[in-house]
XYZ file of C-alpha atoms in Angstrom:
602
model
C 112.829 82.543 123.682
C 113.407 78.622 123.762
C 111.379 76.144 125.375
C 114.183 73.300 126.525
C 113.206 69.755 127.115
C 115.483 67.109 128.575
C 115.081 63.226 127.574
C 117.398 60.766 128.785
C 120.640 63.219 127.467
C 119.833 64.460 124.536
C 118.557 68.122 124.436
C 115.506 69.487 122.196
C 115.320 73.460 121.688
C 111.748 74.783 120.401
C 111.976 78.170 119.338
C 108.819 79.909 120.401
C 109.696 83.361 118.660
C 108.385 84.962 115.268
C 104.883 83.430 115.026
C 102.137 85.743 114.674
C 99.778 86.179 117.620
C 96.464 87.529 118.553
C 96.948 90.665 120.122
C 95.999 89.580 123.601
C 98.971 87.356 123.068
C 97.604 83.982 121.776
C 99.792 82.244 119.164
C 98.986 81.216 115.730
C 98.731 77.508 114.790
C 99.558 77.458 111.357
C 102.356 80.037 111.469
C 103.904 77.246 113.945
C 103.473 74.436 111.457
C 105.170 76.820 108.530
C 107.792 77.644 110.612
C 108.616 73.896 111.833
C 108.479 73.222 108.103
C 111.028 76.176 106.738
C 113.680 74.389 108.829
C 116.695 72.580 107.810
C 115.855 69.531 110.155
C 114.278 66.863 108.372
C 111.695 65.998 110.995
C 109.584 68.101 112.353
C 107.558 67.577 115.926
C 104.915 69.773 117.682
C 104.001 68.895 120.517
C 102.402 70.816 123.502
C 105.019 72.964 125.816
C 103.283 71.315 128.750
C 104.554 67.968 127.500
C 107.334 65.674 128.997
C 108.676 63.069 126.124
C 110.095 60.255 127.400
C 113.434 58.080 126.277
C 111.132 55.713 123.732
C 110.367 58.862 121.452
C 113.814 59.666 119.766
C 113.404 55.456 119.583
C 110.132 55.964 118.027
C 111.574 58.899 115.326
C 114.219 56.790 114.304
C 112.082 53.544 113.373
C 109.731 55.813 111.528
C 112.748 57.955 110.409
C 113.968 54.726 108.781
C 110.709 54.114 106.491
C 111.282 54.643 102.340
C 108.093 56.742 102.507
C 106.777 59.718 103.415
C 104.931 60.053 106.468
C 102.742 61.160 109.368
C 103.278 60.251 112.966
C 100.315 61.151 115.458
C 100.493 60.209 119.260
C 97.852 60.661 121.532
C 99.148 61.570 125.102
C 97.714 60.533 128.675
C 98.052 62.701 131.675
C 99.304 61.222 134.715
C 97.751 62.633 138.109
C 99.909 63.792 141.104
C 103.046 64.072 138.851
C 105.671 64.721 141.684
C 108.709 65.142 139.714
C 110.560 68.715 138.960
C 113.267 69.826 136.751
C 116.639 71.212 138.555
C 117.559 74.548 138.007
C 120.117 73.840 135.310
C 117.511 71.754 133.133
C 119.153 68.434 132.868
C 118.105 66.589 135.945
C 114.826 65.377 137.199
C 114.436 65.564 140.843
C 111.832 63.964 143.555
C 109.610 66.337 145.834
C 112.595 66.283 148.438
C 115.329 67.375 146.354
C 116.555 64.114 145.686
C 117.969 63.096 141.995
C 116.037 60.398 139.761
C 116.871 58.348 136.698
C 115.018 58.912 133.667
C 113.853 55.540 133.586
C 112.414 55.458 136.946
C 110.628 58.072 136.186
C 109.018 56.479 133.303
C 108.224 53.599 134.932
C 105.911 56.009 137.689
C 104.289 57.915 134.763
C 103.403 54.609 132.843
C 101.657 52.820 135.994
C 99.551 56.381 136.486
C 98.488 56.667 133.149
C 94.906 57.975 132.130
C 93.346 57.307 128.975
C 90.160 59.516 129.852
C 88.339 60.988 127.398
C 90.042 59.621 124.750
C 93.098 61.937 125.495
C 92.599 65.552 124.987
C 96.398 66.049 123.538
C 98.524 64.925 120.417
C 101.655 64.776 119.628
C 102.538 64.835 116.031
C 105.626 64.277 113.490
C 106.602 63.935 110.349
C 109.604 63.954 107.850
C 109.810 67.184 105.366
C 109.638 64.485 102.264
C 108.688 65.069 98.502
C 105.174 65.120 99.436
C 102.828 67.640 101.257
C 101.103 66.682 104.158
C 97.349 67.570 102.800
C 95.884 68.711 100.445
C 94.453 72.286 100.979
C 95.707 75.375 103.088
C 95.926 75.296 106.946
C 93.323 77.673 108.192
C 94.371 80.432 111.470
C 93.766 78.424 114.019
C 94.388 79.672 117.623
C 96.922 77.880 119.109
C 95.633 75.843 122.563
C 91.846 76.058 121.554
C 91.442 73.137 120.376
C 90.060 71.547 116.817
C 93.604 72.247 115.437
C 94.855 68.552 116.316
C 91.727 66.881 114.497
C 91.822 68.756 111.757
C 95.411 68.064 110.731
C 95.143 64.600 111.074
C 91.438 64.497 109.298
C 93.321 66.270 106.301
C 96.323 63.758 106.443
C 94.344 60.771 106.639
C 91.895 61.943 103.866
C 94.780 63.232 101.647
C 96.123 59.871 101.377
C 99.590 61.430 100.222
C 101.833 59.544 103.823
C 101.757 56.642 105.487
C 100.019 57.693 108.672
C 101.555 56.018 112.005
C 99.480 55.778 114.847
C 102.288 56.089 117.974
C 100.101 56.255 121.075
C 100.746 52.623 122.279
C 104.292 53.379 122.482
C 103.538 56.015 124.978
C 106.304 58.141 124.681
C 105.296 61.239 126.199
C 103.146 62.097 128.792
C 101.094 65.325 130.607
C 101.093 65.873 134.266
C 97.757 67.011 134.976
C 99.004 69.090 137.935
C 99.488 72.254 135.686
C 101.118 73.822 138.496
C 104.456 71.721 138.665
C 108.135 73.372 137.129
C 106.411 74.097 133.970
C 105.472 77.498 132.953
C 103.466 78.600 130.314
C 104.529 80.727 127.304
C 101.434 81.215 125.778
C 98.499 83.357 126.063
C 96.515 82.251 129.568
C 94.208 84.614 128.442
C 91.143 82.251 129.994
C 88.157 84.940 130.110
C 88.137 84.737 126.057
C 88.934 80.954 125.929
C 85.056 80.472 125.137
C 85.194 83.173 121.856
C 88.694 81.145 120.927
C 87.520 77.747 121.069
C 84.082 79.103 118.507
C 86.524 80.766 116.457
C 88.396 77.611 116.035
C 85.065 75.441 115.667
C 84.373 77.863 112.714
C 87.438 77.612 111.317
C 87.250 73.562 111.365
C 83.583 73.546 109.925
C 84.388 76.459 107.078
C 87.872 74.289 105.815
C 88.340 70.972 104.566
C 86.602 67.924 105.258
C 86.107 67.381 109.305
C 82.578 68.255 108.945
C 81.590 67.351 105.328
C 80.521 63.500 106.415
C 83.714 61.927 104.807
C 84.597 60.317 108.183
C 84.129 56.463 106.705
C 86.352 57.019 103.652
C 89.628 57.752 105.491
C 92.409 55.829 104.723
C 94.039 53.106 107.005
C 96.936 53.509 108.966
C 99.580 51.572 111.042
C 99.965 51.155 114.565
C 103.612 51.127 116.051
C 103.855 48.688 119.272
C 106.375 47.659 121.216
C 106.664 44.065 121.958
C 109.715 42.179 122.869
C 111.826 45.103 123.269
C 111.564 45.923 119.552
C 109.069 48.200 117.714
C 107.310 46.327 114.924
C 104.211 48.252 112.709
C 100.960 46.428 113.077
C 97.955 46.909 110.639
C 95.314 46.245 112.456
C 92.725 45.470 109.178
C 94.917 43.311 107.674
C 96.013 42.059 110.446
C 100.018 41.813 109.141
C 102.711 42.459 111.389
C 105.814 44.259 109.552
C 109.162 43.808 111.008
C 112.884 43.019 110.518
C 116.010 41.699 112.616
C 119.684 41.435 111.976
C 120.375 44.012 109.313
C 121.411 47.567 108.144
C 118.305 47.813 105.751
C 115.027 49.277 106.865
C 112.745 47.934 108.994
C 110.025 48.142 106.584
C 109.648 48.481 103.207
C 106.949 50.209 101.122
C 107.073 50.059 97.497
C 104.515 52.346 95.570
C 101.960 52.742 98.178
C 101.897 49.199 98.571
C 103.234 47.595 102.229
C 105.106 44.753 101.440
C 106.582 42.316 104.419
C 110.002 41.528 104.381
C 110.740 37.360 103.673
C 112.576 37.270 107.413
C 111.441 33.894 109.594
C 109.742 34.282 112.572
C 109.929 31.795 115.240
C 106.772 30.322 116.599
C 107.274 31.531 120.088
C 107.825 35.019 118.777
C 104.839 35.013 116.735
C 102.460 34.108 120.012
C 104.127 36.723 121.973
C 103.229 38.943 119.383
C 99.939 38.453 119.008
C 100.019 38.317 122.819
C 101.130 41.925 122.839
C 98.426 43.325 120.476
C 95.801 41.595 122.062
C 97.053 43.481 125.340
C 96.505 46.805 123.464
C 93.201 47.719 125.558
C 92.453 51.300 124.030
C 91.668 52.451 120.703
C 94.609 54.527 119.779
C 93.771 57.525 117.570
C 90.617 55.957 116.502
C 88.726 57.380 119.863
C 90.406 60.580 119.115
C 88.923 60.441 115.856
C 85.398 59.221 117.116
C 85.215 61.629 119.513
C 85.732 64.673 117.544
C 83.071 63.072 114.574
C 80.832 63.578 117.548
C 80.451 66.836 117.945
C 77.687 68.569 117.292
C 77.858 71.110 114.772
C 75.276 72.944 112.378
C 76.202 75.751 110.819
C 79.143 78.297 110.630
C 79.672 80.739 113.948
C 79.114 84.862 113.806
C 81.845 85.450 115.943
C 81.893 88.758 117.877
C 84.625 90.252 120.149
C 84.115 89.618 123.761
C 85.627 93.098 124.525
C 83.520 96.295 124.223
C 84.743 99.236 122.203
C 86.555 101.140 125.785
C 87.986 97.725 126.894
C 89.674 97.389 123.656
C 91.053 100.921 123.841
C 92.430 100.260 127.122
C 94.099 97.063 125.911
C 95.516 98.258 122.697
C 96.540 102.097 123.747
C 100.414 102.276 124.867
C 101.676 104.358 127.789
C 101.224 107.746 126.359
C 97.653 106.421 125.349
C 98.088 106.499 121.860
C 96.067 104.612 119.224
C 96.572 103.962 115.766
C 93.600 103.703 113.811
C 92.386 102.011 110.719
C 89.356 101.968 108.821
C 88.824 98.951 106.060
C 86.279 97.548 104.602
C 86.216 93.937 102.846
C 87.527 94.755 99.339
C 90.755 96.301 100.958
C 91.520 93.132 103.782
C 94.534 92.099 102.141
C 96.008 95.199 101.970
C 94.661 95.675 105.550
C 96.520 92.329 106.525
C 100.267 93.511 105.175
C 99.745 96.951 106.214
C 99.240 95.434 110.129
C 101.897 92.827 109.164
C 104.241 95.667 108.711
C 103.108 97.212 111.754
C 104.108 93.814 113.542
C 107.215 93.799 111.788
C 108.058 97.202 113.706
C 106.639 96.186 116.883
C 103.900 98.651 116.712
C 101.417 96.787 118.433
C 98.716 100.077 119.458
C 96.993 99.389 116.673
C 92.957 99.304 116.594
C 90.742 98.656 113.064
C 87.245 99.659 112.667
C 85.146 97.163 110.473
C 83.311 98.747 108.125
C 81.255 95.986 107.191
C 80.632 92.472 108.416
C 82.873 90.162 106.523
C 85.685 92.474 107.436
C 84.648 92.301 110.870
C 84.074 88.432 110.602
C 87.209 88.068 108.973
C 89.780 90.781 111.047
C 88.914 88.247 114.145
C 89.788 84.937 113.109
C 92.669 86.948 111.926
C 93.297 88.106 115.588
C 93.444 91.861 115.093
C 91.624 93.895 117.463
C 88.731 94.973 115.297
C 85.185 96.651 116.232
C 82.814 97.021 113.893
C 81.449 100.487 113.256
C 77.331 100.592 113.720
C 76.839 103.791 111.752
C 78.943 102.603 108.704
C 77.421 102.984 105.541
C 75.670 99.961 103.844
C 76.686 98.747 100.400
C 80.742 99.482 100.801
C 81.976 96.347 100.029
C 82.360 95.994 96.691
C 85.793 96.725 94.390
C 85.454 100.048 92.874
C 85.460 102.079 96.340
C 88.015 104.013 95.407
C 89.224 107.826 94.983
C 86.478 109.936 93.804
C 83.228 107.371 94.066
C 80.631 108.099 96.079
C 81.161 104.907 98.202
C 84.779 106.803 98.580
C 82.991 109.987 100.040
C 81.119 107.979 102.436
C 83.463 106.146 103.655
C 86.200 108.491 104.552
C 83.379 110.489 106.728
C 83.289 107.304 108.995
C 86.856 107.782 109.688
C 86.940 111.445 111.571
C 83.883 110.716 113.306
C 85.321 107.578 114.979
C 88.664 109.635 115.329
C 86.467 112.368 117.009
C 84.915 109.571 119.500
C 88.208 108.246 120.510
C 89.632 111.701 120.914
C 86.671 112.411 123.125
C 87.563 108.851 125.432
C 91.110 110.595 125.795
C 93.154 108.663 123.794
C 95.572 110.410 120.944
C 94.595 109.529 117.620
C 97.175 108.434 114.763
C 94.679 107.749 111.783
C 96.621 106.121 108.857
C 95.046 104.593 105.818
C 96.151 101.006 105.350
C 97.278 102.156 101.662
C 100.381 103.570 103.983
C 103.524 101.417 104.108
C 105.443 102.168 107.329
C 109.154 101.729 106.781
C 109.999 102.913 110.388
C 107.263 103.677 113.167
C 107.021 107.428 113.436
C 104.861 107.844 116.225
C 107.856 109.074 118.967
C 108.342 111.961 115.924
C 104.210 112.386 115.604
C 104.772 113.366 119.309
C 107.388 115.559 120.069
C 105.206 118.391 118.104
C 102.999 118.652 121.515
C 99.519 119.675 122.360
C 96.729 121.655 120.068
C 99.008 121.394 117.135
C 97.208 118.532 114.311
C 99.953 116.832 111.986
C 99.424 115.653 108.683
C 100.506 114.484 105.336
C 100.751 117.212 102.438
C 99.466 115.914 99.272
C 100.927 118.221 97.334
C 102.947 116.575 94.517
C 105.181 119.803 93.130
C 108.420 119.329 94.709
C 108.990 123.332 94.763
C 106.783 126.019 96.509
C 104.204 125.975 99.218
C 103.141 122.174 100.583
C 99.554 123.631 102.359
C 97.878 125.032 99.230
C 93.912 124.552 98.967
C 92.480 121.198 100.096
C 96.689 119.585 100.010
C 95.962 118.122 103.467
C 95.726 114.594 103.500
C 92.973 112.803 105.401
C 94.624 109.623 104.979
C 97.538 110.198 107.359
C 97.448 112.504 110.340
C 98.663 112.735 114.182
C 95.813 114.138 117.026
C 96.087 114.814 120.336
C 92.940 114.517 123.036
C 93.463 118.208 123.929
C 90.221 120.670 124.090
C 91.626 122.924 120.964
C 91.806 119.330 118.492
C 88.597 117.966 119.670
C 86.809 121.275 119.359
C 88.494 121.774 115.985
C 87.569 117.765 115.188
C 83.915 118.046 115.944
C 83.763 121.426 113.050
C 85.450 118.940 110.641
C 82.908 116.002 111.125
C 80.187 118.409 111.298
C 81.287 120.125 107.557
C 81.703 116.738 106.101
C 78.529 115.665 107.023
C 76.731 117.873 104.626
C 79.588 118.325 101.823
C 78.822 115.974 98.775
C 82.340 115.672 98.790
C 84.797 113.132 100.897
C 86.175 114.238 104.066
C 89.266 115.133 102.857
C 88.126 118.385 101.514
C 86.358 119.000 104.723
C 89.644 118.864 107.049
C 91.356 121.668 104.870
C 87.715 124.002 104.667
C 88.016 123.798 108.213
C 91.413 123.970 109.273
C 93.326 126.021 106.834
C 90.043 128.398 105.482
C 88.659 127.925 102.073
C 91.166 128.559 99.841
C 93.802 128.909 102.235
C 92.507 132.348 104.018
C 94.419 130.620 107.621
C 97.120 130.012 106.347
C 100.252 131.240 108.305
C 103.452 130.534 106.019
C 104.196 127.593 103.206
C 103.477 124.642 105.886
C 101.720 125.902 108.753
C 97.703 126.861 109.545
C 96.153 128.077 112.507
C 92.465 127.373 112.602
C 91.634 130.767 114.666
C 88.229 129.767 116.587
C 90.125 127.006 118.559
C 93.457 128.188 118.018
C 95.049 124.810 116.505
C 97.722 124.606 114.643
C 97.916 122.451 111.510
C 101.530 121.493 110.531
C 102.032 119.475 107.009
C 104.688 117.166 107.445
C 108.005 117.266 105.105
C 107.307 115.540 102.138
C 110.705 113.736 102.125
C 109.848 112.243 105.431
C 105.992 111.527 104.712
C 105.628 111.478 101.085
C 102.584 111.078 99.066
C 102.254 109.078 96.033
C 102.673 111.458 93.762
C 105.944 113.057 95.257
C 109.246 112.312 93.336
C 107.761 109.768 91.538
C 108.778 107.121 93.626
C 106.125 104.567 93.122
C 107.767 104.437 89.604
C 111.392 103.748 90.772
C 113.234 100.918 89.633
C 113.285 99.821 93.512
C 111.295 101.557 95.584
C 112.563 100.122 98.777
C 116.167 101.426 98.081
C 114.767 104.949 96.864
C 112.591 105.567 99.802
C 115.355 104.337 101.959
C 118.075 106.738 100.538
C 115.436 109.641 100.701
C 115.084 109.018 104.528
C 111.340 108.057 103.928
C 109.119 107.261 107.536
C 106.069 106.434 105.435
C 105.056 106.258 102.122
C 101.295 106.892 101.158
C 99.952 104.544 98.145
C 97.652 107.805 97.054
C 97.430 109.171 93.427
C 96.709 106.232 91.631
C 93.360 105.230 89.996
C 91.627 101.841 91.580
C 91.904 99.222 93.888
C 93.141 96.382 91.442
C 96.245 99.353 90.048
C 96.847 99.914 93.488
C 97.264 96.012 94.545
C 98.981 95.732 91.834
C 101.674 98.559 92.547
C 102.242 97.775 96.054
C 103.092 94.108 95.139
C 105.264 94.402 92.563
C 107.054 97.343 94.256
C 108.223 94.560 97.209
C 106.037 96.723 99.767
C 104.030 94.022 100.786
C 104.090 91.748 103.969
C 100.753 89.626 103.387
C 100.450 86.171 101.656
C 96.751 86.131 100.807
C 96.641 82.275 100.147
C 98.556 81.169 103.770
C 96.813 83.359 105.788
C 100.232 84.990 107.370
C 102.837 87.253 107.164
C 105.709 87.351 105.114
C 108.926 86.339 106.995
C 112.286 85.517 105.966
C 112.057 82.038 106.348
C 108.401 82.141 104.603
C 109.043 82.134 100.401
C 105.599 83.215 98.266
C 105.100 83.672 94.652
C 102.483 86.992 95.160
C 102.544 87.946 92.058
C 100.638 85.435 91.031
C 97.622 85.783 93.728
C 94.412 87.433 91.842
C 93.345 90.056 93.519
């Protein structure tokens, strides 16, 4: 999807697809930012879709283009009331309320006679050339795209990083925002409005918890230039030491900075000249970026949010389910979030987007919504989860996995289909249309069994970790014996679902895959093992590439089971390429998006 904007004749194409969203549909800020900066251009703009830049800005880009030194371009737009101008259908022509064409610079002239500086503009416009140097210092944090804080904390960072010249653009006005949202321009992000009050706090948190905005630093930022326009010619102004930097005549730069240092170029000005200029910057009657920056230091702001989803636990069902009412379900806690993360980046990656996860503690829950994953938090979770050895065979392992059927039992009981998969399960294809086509009061799931010869549904081989239910009378009946045997077994759940389903030691067992629980009659099918396998199965966690292996095997899924601990299990996932997640940016893996992960401590 493109978003096309016409200035003067020269075409700009925005590419609005591949960043990560919230699942109601709201875009990621910083995944737009590392996008715009994986290009081959060498500047890179972002600017609001509802924006209309005007001839003066590719002007504007070249003069800064021009400088020997990195930097930062930041242009606060006005809005211009009763904007009655309209694109034609073909994009290239601006046309008046009656149909009629109009020049580009006509138009201009109407927007810059209407223009409102209220509020100390509510919308930037930034650039900046790729360069040898980074723009901050610091990672970008997940901010929501369109709720605000974003804007001010980028340029905060910049300004305090001191690593580019920072360029102040907005007397050069060139761009503008009708305030009449409802002219030709439509928008392509979330309008999701009812939650705009949640997104703008999770932003606010976001801002307070990283970097500097909020530490007090305000009166140490560094200074920056102010691009005017006077005489038809841009010149750079610093307004605290008051020197004017320009140059006439030649093929060189404009202006010249030589280590850090801004250095004005021996060119004469005449007299005259030098009145008109200081004619124009005495005209400049607004403070530029510096009431943007006021502003924001202005806030109030205390201490860090507790953010909590606006959306009860059935509204998020409805939202989430797809049209057969299916949900997949995930349970995490906080020492498994990043493999959480690349286990729902993977899911993106699919376009599997029916996914719910249940919280199982606080910072999970805290963290799973500035994340933008539909998340509720479980109130009946255990305490004392979240720490790193809750793996296979603890006791915080037993009481975890019990949380897990009895929330699959509640959704069941809403009448939604249940697929419950661990997030230790990489998906290499989404299996949910095969899940299905085995039909009502029959429960599918994984075999753990690693032998690759004889029966797959021996005692307690059923895997808890990966399974398929339908909302039918026979599985919820069957569901609520499970829950109720795992509540008093010392053991996890997993031995719990075979007890109950297959008969201890097997007694319902019906041939070398199948068992039929006989008091509700469901059937319990254990999925092919070359299809689903566990981690144990053909050794192919130990494959030279696991990818290719699984790939060649015909693997749907493959289940990161049978190893001991968290930090082993990380560890094999990474280094095996099945992992989507970079920890330190916050975002999925793309192709575009390069990562050293092997270096991240887990």
């Amino acid at each position: 999807m493109y978003r096309r904007c016409v200035v003067g004749n020269t075409e700009f194409q925005q590419d609005l697809v591949g960043f990560e969203q919230r699942f109601l549909g709201t875009p990621f800020f910083h995944c737009m930012v590392a996008r715009s900066q994986n290009y081959s251009s060498e500047i890179s703009v972002i600017i609001d879709p509802e924006t209309i830049l005007l001839p003066n800005f590719l002007t504007t880009l070249h003069c800064a283009y021009k400088l020997d030194r990195d930097w930062f371009l930041v242009s606060m737009i006005p809005s211009v009331s009763n904007f009655p101008f309209h694109m034609d259908d073909t994009g290239n022509h601006w046309l008046k309320e009656d149909g009629a064409s109009i020049e580009i610079g006509k138009l201009q002239e109407y927007a810059i006679k209407r223009l409102q500086w209220s509020n100390c503009g509510e919308k930037l416009l930034m650039a900046w050339n790729m360069g040898d140097v980074p723009l901050y210092a610091g990672i970008l944090p997940p901010f929501l795209h369109g709720k605000g804080f974003y804007n001010s904390w980028v340029l905060h960072e910049v300004l305090s990083s001191e690593f580019r010249l920072v360029i102040d653009g907005s007397y050069i006005v060139s761009a503008i925002y009708p305030q009449n949202r409802n002219h030709h321009f439509k928008r392509n992000i979330s309008s999701d409005t009812a939650n705009d009050g949640w997104e703008v706090k999770g932003n606010n948190h976001l801002a307070a918890l990283y970097g500097s905005l909020y530490s007090g630093e305000q009166n140490k930022l560094t200074t920056y230039l102010k691009f005017i326009k006077c005489l038809g010619k841009h010149f750079l102004f610093d307004s605290v030491k008051k020197v004017v930097f320009y140059h006439e005549g030649s093929s060189r730069p404009f202006f010249s900075f030589k280590h850090g240092m801004a250095i004005l170029l021996r060119w004469p000005l005449h007299f005259g000249i030098q009145q008109q200029l200081i004619r124009c910057i005495d005209d400049l009657n607004f403070l530029g970026i510096e009431c943007f920056l006021k502003k924001i230091y202005n806030i109030a702001f205390t201490e860090p949010l507790t953010l909590s989803n606006p959306l009860d636990f059935e509204s998020l069902l409805q939202i989430t389910a797809d049209k057969d009412k299916t949900i997949v379900l995930a349970v995490a806690g906080e020492n498994y979030r990043e493999m959480l993360m690349s286990w729902v980046c993977q899911l993106r990656h699919l376009a599997v987007s029916n996914f719910i996860v249940c919280a199982l503690d606080a910072e999970t829950y805290q963290f799973a919504l500035l994340m933008g994953l539909p998340v509720f938090m479980d109130p009946l979770a255990p305490s004392n989860i979240s720490f790193n050895d809750c793996h296979f065979g603890t006791d915080c392992f037993q009481r975890v996995t019990k949380v897990k059927s009895r929330i699959v039992l509640q959704i069941l009981k809403m009448g939604y289909n249940v697929l419950l998969s661990d997030v230790d399960v990489y998906w290499f294809s989404n299996p949910l249309a095969y899940l299905q086509s085995f039909g009502p009061a029959i429960l599918v799931a994984q075999s753990d069994e690693y032998n690759e010869t004889g029966p797959i549904n021996l005692p307690r081989r059923l895997n808890s970790g990966f399974y398929f239910t339908r909302s039918d009378p026979p599985t919820i009946a069957a569901m609520e014996k499970v829950v109720k045997h795992a509540l008093t077994s010392t053991l996890s759940e997993q031995p719990s679902f075979y007890d109950v389903l297959c008969g201890e030691g097997g007694i319902n067992r019906v041939d070398d895959n199948h068992c039929l629980e006989p008091g509700t009659n469901l059937t319990i099918h254990f999925l092919d093992r070359n299809l689903f396998p566990n981690g144990a199965y053909k050794g192919l966690w130990e494959k030279r590439n696991v990818r290719s292996s699984c790939k060649r095997q015909g693997c749907i899924i493959l289940h990161n089971n049978w190893v001991s601990g968290r930090k082993r299990k990380l560890e094999r996932q990474v280094h095996s390429g099945l992992w989507e997640y970079d920890p330190a940016q916050r975002m999925c893996l793309q192709s575009w998006h390069q990562t050293n992960l092997t270096s991240h401590s887990f």
